[in-house]
CSV table of C-alpha atoms in Angstrom, one decimal:
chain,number,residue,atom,x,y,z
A,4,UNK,CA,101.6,120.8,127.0
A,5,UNK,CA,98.4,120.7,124.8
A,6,UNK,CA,97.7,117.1,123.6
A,7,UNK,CA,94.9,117.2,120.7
A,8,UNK,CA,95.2,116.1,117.4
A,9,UNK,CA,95.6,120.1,115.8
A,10,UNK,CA,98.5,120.7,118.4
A,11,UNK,CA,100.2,117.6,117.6
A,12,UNK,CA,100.2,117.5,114.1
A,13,UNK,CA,103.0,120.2,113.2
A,14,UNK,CA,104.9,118.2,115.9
A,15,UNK,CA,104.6,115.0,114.2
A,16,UNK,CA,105.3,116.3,111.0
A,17,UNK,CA,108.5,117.1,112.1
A,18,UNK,CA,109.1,113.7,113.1
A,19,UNK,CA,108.0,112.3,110.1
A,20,UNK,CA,110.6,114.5,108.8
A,21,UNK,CA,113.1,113.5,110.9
A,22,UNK,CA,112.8,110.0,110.0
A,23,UNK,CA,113.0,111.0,106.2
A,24,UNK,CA,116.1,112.1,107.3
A,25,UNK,CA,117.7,109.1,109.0
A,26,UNK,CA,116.8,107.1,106.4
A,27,UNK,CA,118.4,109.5,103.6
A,28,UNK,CA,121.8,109.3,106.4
A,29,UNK,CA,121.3,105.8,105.5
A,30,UNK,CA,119.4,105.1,109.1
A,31,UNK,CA,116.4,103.3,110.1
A,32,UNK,CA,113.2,105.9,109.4
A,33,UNK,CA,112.5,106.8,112.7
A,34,UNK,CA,112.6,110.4,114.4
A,35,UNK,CA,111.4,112.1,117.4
A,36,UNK,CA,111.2,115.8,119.0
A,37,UNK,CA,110.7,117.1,122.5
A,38,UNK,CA,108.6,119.7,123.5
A,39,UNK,CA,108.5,121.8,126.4
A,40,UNK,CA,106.3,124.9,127.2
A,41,UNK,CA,109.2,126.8,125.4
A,42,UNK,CA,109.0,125.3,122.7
A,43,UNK,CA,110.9,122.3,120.5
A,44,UNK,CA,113.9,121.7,122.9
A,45,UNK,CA,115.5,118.2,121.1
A,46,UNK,CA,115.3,117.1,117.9
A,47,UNK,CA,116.9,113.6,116.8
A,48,UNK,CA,117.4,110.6,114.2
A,49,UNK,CA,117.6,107.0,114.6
A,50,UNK,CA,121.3,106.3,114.2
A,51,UNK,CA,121.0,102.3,114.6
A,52,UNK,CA,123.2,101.8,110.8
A,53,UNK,CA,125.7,104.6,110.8
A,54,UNK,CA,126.3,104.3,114.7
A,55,UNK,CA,126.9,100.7,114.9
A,56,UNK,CA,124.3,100.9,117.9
A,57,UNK,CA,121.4,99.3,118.3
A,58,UNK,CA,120.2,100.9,121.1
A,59,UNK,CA,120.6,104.1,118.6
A,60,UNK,CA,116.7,104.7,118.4
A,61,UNK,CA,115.5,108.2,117.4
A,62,UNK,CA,113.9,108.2,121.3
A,63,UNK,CA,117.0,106.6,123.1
A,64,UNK,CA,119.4,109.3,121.2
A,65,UNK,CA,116.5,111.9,121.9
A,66,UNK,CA,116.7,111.1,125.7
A,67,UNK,CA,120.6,110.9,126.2
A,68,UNK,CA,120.2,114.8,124.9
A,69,UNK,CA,117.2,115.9,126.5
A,70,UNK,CA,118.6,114.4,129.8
A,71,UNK,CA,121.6,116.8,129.9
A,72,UNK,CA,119.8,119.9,128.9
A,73,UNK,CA,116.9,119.8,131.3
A,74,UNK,CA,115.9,119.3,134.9
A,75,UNK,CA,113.8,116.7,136.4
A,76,UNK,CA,110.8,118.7,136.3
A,77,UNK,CA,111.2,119.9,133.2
A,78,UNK,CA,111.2,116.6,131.6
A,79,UNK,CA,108.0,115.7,133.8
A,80,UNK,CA,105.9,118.4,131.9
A,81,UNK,CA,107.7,117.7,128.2
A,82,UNK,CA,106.0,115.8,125.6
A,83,UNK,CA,107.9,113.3,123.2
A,84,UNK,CA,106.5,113.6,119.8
A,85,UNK,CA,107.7,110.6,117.1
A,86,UNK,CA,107.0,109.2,114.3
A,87,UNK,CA,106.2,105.9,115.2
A,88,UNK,CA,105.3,104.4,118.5
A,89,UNK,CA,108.3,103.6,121.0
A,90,UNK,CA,109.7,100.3,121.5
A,91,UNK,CA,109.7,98.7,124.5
A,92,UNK,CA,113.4,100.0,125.0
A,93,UNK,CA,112.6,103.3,124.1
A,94,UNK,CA,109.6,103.3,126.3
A,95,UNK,CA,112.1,101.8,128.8
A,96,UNK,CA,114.3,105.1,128.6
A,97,UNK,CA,111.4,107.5,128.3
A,98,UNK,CA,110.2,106.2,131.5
A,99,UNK,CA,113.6,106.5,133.9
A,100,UNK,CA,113.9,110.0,132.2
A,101,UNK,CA,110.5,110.8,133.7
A,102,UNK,CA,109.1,112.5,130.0
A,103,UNK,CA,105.4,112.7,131.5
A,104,UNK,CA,103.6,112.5,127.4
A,105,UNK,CA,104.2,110.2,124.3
A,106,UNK,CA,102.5,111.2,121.2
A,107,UNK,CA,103.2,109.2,118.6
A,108,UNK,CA,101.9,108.9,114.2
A,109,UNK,CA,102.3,105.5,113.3
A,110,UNK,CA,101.1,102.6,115.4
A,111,UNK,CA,103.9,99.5,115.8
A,112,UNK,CA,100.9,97.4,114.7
A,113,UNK,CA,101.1,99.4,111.4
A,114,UNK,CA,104.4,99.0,111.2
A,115,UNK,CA,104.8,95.3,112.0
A,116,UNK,CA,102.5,94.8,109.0
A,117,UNK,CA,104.9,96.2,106.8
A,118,UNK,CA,107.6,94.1,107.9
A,119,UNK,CA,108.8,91.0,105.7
A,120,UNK,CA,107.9,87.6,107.5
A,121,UNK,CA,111.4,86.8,107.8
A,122,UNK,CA,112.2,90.0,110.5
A,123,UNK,CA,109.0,89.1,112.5
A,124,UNK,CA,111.1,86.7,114.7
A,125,UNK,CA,113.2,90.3,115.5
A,126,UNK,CA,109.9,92.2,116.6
A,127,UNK,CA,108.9,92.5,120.1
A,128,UNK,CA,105.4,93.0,119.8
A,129,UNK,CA,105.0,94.8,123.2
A,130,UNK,CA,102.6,97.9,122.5
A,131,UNK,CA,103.8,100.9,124.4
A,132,UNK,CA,100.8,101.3,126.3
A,133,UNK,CA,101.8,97.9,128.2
A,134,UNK,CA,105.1,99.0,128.8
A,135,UNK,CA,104.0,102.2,130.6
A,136,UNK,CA,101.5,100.7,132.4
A,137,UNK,CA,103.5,98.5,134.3
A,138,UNK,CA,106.0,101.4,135.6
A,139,UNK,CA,105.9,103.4,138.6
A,140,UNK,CA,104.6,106.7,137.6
A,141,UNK,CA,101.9,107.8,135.0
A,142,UNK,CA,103.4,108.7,131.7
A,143,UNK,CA,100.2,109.7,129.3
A,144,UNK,CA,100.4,108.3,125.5
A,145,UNK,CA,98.4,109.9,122.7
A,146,UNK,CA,98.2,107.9,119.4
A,147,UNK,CA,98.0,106.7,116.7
A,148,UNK,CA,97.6,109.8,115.1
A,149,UNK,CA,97.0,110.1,111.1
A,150,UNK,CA,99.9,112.2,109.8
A,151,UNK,CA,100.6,112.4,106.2
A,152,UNK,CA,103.6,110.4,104.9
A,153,UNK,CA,103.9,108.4,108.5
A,154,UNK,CA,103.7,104.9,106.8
A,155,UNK,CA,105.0,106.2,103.5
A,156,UNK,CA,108.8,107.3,105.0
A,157,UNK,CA,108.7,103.5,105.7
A,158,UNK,CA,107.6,102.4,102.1
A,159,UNK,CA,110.0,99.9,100.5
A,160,UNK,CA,112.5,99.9,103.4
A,161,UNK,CA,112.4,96.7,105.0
A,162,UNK,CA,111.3,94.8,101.9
């Protein structure tokens, strides 16, 4: 899959979107897509508030799905587009699923910084660069990437 900026962008539009949506649901504003050479194969929403989950990140949900649907090889060549960089237990799930490309909008740095002091003792400040690095196999991250209304979705939410 193509990985510059121009590609991209559409993609993390639609993650923006997506996170637009989880937070109208009443969710955490967080979404993600996956992409094969076909085409936009997943879609999902963080469902952390309405699922009583909080392993229900838009990238955890976006795996369980993508998981079933397609092969082993066919999550190797897929990118994961989102709206924000991965967690560390996101990364975590990206990783065992073997999704070879991470492109993400908002850096967690930029999103830390919008977070009240009081949650910063409920941040794990673990860039997802550092988590990949560490595993096994190669999986490629592209980002930040400047996408209109990726900080904005975000705007007033944690306050």
């Amino acid at each position: 899959m193509p990985s510059n900026d121009e590609t991209a962008l559409p993609h993390l539009i639609r993650a923006v979107a997506l996170a637009s949506s989880a937070r109208e649901h009443g969710n955490d504003p967080f979404g993600a897509l996956l992409v094969t050479e076909g085409g936009v194969v997943v879609e999902a929403e963080n469902t952390v508030v309405t699922g009583s989950d909080p392993t229900g990140h838009a990238e955890t949900n976006l795996v369980r799905l993508a998981a079933a649907q397609l092969t082993p090889a066919e999550l190797a060549t897929a990118t994961l587009y989102t709206s924000t960089e991965p967690c560390a237990m996101c990364c975590g799930a990206i990783f065992w699923a073997g999704i070879g490309r991470v492109v993400y909008a908002l850096a967690e740095s930029e999103l830390n910084a919008m977070l009240p002091p009081e949650s910063i003792g409920l941040v794990l400040d673990l860039p997802s660069r550092d988590v990949f690095a560490r595993g096994g196999h190669q999986t490629e991250v592209i980002g930040p990437i400047a996408v209109p209304g990726a900080a904005e979705v975000h705007a007033g939410y944690w306050a």
